[in-house]
Short mmCIF file of C-alpha atoms and ligand atoms in Angstrom, two decimals:
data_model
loop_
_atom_site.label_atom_id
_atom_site.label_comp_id
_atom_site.label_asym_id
_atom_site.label_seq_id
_atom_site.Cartn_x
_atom_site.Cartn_y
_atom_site.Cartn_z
CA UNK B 1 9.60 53.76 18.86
CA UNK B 2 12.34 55.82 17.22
CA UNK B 3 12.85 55.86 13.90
CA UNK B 4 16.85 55.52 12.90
CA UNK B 5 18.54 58.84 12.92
CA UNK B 6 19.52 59.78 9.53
CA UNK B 7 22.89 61.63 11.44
CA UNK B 8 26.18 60.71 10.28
CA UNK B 9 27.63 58.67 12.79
CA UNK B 10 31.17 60.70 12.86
CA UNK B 11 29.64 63.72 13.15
CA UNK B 12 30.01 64.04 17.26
CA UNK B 13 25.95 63.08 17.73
CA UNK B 14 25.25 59.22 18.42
CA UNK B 15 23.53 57.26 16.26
CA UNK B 16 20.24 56.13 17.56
CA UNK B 17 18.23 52.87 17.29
CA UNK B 18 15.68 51.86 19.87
CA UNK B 19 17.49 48.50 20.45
CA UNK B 20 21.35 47.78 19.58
CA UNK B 21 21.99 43.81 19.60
CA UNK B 22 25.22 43.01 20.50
CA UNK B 23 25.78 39.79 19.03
CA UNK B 24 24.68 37.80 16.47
CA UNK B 25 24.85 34.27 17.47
CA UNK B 26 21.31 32.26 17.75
CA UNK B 27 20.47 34.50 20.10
CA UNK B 28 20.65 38.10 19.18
CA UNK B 29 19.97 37.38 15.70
CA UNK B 30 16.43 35.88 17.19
CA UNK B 31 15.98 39.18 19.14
CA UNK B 32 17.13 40.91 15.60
CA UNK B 33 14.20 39.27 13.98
CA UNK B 34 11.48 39.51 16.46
CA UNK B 35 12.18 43.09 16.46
CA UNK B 36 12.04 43.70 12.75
CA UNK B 37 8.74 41.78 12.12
CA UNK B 38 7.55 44.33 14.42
CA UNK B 39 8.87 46.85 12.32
CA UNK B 40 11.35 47.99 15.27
CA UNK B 41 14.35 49.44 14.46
CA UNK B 42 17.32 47.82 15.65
CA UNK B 43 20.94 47.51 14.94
CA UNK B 44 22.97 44.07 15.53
CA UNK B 45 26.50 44.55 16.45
CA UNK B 46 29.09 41.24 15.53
CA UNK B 47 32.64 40.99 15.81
CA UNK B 48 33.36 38.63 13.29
CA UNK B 49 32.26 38.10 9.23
CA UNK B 50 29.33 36.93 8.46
CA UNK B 51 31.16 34.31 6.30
CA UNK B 52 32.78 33.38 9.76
CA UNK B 53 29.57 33.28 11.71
CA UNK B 54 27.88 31.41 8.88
CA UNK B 55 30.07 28.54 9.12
CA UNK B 56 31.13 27.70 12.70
CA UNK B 57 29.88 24.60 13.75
CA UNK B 58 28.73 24.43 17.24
CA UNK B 59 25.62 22.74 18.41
CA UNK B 60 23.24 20.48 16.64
CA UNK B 61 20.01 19.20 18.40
CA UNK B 62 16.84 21.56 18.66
CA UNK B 63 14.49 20.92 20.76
CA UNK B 64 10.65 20.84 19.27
CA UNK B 65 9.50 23.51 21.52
CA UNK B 66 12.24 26.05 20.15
CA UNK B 67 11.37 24.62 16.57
CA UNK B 68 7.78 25.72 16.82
CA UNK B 69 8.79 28.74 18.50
CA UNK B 70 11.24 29.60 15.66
CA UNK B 71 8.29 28.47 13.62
CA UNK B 72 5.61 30.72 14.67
CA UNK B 73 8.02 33.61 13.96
CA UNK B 74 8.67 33.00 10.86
CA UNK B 75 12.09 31.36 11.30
CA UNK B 76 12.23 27.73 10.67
CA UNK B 77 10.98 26.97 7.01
CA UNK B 78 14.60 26.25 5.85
CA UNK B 79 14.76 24.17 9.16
CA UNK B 80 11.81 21.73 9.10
CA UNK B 81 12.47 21.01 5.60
CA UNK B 82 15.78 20.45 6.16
CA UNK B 83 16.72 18.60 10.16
CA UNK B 84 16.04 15.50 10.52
CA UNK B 85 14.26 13.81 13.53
CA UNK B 86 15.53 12.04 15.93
CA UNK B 87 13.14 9.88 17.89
CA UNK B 88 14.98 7.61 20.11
CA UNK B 89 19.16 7.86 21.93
CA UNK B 90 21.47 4.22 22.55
CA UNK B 91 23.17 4.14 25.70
CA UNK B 92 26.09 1.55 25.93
CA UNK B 93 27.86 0.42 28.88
CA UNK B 94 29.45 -2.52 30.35
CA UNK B 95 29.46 -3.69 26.92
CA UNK B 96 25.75 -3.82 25.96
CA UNK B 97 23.67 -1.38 24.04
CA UNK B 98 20.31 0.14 25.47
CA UNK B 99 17.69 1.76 23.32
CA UNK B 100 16.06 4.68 24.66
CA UNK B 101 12.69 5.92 22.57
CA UNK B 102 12.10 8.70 23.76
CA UNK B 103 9.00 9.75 21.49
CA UNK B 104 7.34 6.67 22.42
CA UNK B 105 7.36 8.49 26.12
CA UNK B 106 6.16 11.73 25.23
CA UNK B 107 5.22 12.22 21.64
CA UNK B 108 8.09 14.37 21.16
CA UNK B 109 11.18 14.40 19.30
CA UNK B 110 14.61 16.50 18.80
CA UNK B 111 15.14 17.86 15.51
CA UNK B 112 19.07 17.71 14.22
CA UNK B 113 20.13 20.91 12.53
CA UNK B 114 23.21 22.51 12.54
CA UNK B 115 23.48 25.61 14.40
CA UNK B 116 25.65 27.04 11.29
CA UNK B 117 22.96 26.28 9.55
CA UNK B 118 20.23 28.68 11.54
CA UNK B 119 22.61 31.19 11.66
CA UNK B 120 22.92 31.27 8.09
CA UNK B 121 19.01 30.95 8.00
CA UNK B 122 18.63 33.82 10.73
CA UNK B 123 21.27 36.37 9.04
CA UNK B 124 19.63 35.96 5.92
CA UNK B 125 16.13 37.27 7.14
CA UNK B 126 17.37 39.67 9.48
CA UNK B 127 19.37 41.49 6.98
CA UNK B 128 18.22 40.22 3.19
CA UNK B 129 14.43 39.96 3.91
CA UNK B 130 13.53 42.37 6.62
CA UNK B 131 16.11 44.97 6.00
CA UNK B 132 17.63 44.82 9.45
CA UNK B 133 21.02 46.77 9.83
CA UNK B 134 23.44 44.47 11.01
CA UNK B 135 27.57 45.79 11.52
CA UNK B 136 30.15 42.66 10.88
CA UNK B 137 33.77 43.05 12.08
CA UNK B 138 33.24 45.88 14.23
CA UNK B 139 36.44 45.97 17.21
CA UNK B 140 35.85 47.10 20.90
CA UNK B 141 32.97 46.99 21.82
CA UNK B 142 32.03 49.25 24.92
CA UNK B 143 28.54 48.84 26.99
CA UNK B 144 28.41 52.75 28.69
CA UNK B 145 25.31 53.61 31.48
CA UNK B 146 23.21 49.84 31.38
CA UNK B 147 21.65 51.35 34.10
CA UNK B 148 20.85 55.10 33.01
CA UNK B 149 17.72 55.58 31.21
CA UNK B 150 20.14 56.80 28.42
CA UNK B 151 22.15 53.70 27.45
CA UNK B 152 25.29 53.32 24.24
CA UNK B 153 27.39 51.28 22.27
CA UNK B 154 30.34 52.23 21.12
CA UNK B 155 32.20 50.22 19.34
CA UNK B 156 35.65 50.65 16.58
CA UNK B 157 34.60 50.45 12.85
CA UNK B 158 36.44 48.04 11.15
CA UNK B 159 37.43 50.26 7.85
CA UNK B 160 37.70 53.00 9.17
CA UNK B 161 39.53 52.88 12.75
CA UNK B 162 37.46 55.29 14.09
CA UNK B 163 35.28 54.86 16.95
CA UNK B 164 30.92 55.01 16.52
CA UNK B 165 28.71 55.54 19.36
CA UNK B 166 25.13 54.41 19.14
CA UNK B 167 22.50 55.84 21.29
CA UNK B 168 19.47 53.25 22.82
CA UNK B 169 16.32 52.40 24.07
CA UNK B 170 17.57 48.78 25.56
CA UNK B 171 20.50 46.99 24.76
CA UNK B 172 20.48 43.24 24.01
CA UNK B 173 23.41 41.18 25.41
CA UNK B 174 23.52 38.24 23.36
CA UNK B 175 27.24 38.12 22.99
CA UNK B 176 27.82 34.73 24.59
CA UNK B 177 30.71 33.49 26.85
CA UNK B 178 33.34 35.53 25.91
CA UNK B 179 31.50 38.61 25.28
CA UNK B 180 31.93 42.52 26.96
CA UNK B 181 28.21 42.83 27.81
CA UNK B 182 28.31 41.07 30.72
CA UNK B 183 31.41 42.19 31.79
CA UNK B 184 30.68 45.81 31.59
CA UNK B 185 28.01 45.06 34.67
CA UNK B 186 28.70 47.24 37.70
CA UNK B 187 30.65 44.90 40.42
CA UNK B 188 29.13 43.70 42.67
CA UNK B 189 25.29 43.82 40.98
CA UNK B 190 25.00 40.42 39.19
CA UNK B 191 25.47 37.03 41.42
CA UNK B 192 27.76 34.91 39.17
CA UNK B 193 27.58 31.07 40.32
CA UNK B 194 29.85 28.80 38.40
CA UNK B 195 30.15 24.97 38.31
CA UNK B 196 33.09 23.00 37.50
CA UNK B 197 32.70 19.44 36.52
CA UNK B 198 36.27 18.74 36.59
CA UNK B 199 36.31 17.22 33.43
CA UNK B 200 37.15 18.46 29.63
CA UNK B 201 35.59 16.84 26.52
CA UNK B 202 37.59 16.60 22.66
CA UNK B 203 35.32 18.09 20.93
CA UNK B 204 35.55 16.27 17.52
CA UNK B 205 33.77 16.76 14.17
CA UNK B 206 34.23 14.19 11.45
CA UNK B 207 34.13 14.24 8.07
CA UNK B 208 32.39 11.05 8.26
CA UNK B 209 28.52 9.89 7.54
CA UNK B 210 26.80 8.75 11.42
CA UNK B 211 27.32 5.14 12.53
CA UNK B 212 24.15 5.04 14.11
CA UNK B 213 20.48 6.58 13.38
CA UNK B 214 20.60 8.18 16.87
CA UNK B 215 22.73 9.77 19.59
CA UNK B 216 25.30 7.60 20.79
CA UNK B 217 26.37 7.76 24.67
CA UNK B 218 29.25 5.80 26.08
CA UNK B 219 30.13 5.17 29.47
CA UNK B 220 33.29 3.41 29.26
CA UNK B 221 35.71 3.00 32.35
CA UNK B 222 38.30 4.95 30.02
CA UNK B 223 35.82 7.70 29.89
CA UNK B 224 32.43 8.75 28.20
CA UNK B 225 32.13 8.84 24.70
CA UNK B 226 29.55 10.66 22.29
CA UNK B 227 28.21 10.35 19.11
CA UNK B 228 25.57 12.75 17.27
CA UNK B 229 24.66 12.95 13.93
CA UNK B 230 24.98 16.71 12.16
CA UNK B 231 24.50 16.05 8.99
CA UNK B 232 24.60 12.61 6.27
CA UNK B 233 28.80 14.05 5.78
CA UNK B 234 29.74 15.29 8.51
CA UNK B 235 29.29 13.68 12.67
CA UNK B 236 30.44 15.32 15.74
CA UNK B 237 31.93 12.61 18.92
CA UNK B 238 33.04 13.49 22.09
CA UNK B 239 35.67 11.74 24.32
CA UNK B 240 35.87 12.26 28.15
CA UNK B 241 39.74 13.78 28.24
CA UNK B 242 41.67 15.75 31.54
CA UNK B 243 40.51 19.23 31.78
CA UNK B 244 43.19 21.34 29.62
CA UNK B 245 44.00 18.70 27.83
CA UNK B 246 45.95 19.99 24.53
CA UNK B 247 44.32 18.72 21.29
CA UNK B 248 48.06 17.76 19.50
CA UNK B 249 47.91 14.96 22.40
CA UNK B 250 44.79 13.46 20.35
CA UNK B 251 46.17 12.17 17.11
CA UNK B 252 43.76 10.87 14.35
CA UNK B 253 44.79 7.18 15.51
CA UNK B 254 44.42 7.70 19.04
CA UNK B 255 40.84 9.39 18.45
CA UNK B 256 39.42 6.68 16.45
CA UNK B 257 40.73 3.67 18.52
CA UNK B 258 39.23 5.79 21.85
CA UNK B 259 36.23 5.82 20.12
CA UNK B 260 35.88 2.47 19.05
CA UNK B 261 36.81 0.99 22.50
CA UNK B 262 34.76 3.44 24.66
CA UNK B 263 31.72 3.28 21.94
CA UNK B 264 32.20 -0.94 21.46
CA UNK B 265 29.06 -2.60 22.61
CA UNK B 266 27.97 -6.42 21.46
CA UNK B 267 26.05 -6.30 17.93
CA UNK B 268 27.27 -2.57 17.41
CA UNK B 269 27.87 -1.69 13.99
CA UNK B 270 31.57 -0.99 13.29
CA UNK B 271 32.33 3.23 13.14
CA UNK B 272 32.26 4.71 9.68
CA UNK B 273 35.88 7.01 10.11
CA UNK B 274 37.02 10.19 8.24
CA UNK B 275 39.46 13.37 8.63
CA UNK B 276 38.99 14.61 11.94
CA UNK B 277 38.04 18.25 10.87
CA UNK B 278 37.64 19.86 14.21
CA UNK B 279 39.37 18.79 17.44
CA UNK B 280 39.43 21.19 20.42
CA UNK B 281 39.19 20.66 24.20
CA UNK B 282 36.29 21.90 26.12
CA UNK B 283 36.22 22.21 29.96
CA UNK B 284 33.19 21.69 31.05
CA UNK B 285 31.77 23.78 33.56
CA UNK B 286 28.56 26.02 33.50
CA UNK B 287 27.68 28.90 35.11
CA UNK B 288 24.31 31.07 35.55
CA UNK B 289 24.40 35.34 35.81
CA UNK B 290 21.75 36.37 38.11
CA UNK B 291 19.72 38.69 37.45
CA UNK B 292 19.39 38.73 33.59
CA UNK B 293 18.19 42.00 33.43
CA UNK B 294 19.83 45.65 34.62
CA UNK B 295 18.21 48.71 33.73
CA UNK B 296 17.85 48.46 29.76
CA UNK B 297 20.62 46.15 29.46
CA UNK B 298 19.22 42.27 28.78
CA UNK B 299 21.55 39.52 28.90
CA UNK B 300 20.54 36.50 26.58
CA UNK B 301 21.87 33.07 25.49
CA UNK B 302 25.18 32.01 27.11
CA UNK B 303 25.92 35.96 27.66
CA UNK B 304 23.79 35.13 30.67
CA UNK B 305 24.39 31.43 31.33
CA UNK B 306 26.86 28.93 30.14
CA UNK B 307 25.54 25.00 30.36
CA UNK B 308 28.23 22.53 29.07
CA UNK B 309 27.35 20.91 25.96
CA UNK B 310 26.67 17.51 28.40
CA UNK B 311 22.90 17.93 27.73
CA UNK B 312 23.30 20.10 24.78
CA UNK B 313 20.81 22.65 25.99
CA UNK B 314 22.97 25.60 25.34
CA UNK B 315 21.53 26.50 22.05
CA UNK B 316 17.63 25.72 23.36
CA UNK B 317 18.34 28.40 25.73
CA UNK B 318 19.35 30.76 24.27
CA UNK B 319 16.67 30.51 22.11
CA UNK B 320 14.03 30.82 25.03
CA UNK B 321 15.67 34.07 26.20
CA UNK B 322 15.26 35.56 22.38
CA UNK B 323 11.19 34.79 22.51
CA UNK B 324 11.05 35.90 25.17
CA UNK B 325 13.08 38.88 25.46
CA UNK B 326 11.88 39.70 21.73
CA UNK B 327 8.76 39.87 22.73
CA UNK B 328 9.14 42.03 25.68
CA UNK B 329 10.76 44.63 23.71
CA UNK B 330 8.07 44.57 20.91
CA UNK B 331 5.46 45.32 23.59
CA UNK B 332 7.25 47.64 25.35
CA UNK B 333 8.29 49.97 22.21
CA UNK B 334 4.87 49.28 20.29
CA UNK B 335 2.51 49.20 22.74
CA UNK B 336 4.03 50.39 26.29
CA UNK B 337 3.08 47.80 28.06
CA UNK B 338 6.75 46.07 30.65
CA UNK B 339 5.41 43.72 32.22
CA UNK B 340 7.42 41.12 29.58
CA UNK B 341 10.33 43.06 30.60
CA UNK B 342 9.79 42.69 34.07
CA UNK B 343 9.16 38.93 34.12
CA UNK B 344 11.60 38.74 31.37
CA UNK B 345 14.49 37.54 34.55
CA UNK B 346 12.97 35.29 36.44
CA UNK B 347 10.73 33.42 33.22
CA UNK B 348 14.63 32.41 31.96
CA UNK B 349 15.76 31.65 34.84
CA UNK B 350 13.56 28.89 35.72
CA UNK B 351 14.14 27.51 32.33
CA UNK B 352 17.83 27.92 32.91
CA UNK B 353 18.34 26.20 36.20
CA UNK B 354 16.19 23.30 35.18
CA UNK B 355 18.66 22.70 32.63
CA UNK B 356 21.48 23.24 34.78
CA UNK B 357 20.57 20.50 36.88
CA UNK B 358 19.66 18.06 34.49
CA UNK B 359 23.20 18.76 33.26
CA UNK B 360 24.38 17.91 36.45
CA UNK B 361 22.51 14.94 36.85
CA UNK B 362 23.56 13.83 33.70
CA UNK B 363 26.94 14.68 34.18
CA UNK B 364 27.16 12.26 37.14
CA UNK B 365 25.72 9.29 34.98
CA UNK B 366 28.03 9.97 31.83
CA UNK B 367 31.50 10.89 34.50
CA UNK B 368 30.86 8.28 37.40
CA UNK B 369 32.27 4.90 35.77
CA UNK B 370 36.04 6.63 34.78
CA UNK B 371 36.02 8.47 37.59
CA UNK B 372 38.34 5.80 39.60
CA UNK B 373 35.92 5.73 42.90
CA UNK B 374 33.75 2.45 42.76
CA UNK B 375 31.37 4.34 44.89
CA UNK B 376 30.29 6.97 42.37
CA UNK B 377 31.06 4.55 39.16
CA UNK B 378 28.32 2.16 40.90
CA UNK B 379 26.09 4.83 41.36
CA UNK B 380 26.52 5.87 37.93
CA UNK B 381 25.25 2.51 37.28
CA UNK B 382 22.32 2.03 39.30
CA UNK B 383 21.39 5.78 37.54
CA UNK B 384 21.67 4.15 34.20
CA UNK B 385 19.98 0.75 35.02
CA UNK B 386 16.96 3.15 36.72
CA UNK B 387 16.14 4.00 33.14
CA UNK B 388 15.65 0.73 31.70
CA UNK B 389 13.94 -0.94 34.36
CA UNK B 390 11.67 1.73 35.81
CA UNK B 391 9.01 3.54 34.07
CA UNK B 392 8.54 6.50 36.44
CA UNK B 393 12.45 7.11 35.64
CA UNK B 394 11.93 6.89 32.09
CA UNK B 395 9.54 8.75 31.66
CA UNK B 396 11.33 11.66 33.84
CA UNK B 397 14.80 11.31 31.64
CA UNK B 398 12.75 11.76 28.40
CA UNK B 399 10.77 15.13 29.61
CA UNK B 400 14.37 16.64 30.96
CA UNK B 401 15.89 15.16 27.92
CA UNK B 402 13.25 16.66 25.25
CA UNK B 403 12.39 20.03 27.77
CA UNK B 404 9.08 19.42 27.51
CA UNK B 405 7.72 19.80 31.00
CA UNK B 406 8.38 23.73 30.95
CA UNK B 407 6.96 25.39 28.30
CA UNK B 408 8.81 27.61 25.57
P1 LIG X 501 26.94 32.64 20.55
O1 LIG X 501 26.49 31.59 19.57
O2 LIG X 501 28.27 32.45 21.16
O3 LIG X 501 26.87 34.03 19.80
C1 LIG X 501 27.45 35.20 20.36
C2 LIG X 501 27.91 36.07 19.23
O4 LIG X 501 28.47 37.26 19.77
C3 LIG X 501 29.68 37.56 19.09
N1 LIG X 501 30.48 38.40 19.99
C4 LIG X 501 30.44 39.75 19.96
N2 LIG X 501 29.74 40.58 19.18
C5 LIG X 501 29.89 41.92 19.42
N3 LIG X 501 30.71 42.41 20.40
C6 LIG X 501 31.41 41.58 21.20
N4 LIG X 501 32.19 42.09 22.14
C7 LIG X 501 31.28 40.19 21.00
N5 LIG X 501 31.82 39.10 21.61
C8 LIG X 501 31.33 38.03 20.98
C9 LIG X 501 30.27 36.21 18.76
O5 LIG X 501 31.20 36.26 17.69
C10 LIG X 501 29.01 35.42 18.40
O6 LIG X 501 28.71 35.50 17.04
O7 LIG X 501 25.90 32.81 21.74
P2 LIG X 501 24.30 32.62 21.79
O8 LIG X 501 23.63 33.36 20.67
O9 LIG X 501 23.92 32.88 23.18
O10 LIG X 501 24.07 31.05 21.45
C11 LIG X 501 24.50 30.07 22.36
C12 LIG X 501 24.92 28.80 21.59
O11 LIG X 501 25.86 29.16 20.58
C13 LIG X 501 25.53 27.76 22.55
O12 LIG X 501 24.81 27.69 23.75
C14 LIG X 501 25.53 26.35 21.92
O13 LIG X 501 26.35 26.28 20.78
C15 LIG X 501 25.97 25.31 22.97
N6 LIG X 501 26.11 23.98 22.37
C16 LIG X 501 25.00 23.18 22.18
N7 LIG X 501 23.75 23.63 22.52
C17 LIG X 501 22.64 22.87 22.27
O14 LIG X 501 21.52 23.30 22.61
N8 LIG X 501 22.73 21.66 21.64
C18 LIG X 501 23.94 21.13 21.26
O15 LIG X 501 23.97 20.06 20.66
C19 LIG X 501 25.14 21.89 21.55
N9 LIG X 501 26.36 21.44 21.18
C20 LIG X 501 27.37 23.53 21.96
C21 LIG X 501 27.48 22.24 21.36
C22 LIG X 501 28.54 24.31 22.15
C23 LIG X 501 29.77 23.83 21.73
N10 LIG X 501 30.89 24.67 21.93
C24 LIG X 501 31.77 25.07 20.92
C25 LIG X 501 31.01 25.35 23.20
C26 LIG X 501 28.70 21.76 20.95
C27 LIG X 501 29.86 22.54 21.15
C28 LIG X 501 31.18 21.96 20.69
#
């Protein structure tokens, strides 16, 4: 392990850290963490504020696996105290409602948290409790030899203009879709497959308390409709729209009398409504970078692998990769020992494409009713019925749905 160079970082000799984090979503931050228990030196690299990153709302359910995982490092007390539980989802369709209790299946439950929330909670002890350097703001990021034994960042400072190089160990991709780590892979070395679903979701958030004590999923022949608790003020819905669909089409009328068609069922209680404080479209589509690993470069989180929020697994993956890629690099900088490293690939990837598919699978079921072909909307059906009426089928939904079957 090397200890931070005490070298100027203008003075023509890179700055050295034996892991630079590029990133600080759930992800890197995790890595960030893992690291500094360790007492490895690392440096996280972020293109926005933390005030920024602190408050963007994204995801929302946790799965209990990540929780303990997050637990066991030291990184969920604010969590547990604070997410609540969900133990059970409604599905409604051809105008009935259909519990689904999923804890009663496998003893297991989702916990609701907000990811703005563990971000907060993650910055907070990387930086504040266990001195972690962290950079906010920084502009250009630039990945240079992933595959030399010799890897840098470099990267523009944001008050002064001028450009910083940092010298590595490994380098931690976790700079999600739209980030420069994966990008900067030599062509032609990483097998990108991509799926479309051909569909885009409004992606609201409400200023609203939830209507329900669960998740909410509506398969209406206008389109599919979620609803999912974030916190007691504030609820996130989704409505099935065209893919690049503009937002300004969706006014706060047209939202709310979508929602309370597609999310009507008999004996369903009415939809508490409030200012629609986030409305954007999403296209969903997902896609998985293969391998995750190239030299001393390590992709995690959606940096690697995108799955559209249809399952919302996103954030419960990203969260595997960071135990698991943590953990590699603590053993391979404290004690010397790879072989983390070396399974680090494949042992996400099996995680990853199980989700994909249950994604898919899902998809089908939520999509198939407004899709205008009887064949697939009847098929959608029968998929929906399957769950209520067999106990084999059950009993598979609530494993994919909870991620219990593979272990974090
Ligand atoms: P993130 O969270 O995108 O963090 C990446 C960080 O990298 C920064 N960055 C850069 N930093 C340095 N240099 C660069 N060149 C950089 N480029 C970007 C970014 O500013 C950012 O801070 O990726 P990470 O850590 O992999 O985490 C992934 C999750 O954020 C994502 O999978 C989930 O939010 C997906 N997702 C959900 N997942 C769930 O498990 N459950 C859910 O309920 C759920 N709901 C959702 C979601 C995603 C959504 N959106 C917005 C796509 C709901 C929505 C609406």
């Amino acid at each position: 392990m090397t200890a931070p160079s005490p070298l100027h970082l203008n003075s023509g000799s890179p700055q050295r850290f034996s892991v630079v984090v590029v990133g600080a979503g759930p992800a890197g931050l995790t890595v960030g963490n893992i690291l500094r228990a360790a007492g490895v030196d690392c440096l996280v690299l972020e293109t926005e504020t933390r005030e920024f990153i602190e408050q963007r709302p994204r995801a929302g359910v946790i799965e209990e696996w990540a929780v303990r995982g997050l637990e066991r490092r030291g990184l969920a007390r604010n969590l547990v105290q604070r997410a609540q539980t969900h133990t059970e989802c409604e599905f409604r369709f051809a105008g009935e409602r259909y519990r689904f209790e999923y804890t009663e299946l496998t003893g297991r439950h989702h916990f609701i948290y907000p990811q703005q929330f563990l971000v907060t909670d993650l910055v907070r002890e990387y930086a504040d409790v266990r001195g972690g350097e962290i950079r906010f703001g920084v502009r250009d990021v630039r990945l240079n030899g992933p595959e030399s034994g010799r890897p840098s960042v470099s990267y523009v400072c944001p008050e002064s203009g001028e450009r910083r190089v940092v010298a590595a160990d490994f380098v931690a991709g976790c700079d999600g879709a739209r980030g420069v780590t994966r990008a900067s892979l030599p062509p032609g070395r990483a097998r990108l497959a991509r799926h479309d679903y051909g569909v885009g979701w409004l992606a609201l958030l409400a200023e609203a308390p939830p209507s329900s004590d669960c998740v909410v999923f509506g398969m209406h022949p206008c389109g599919f409709a979620g609803h999912m608790a974030r916190s007691p003020e504030v609820t996130r819905f989704y409505l099935q729209c065209p893919p690049g669909d503009d937002p300004e089409n969706w006014s706060h009328d047209r939202v709310w009398a979508e929602l309370r068609e597609r999310l009507g069922a008999a004996g369903a209680p009415p939809l508490k409504e409030g200012r629609l404080i986030e409305r954007r479209v999403l296209d969903m589509h997902g896609y998985v970078v293969e391998p995750m690993a190239f030299g001393r470069l390590f992709l995690a989180g959606d940096a690697a692998h995108l799955t559209a929020p249809i399952a919302a697994k996103g954030l419960n993956l990203a969260l595997h990769d960071a135990f698991l890629l943590g953990d590699g690099l603590v053993a391979s900088l404290t004690k010397g020992e790879d072989s983390g490293l070396s399974r680090y690939s494949a042992a996400c990837l099996a995680r990853v494409w199980d989700y994909q598919e249950f994604s898919q699978w899902l998809a089908e079921m939520y999509h198939g009713t407004a899709s205008g072909d009887p064949y697939r909307a009847g098929a959608a059906l029968a998929r929906l019925r399957r769950l209520f009426d067999s106990p084999v089928a059950a009993a598979w939904f609530a494993e994919q749905y909870l991620g219990v079957r593979t272990t974090g």
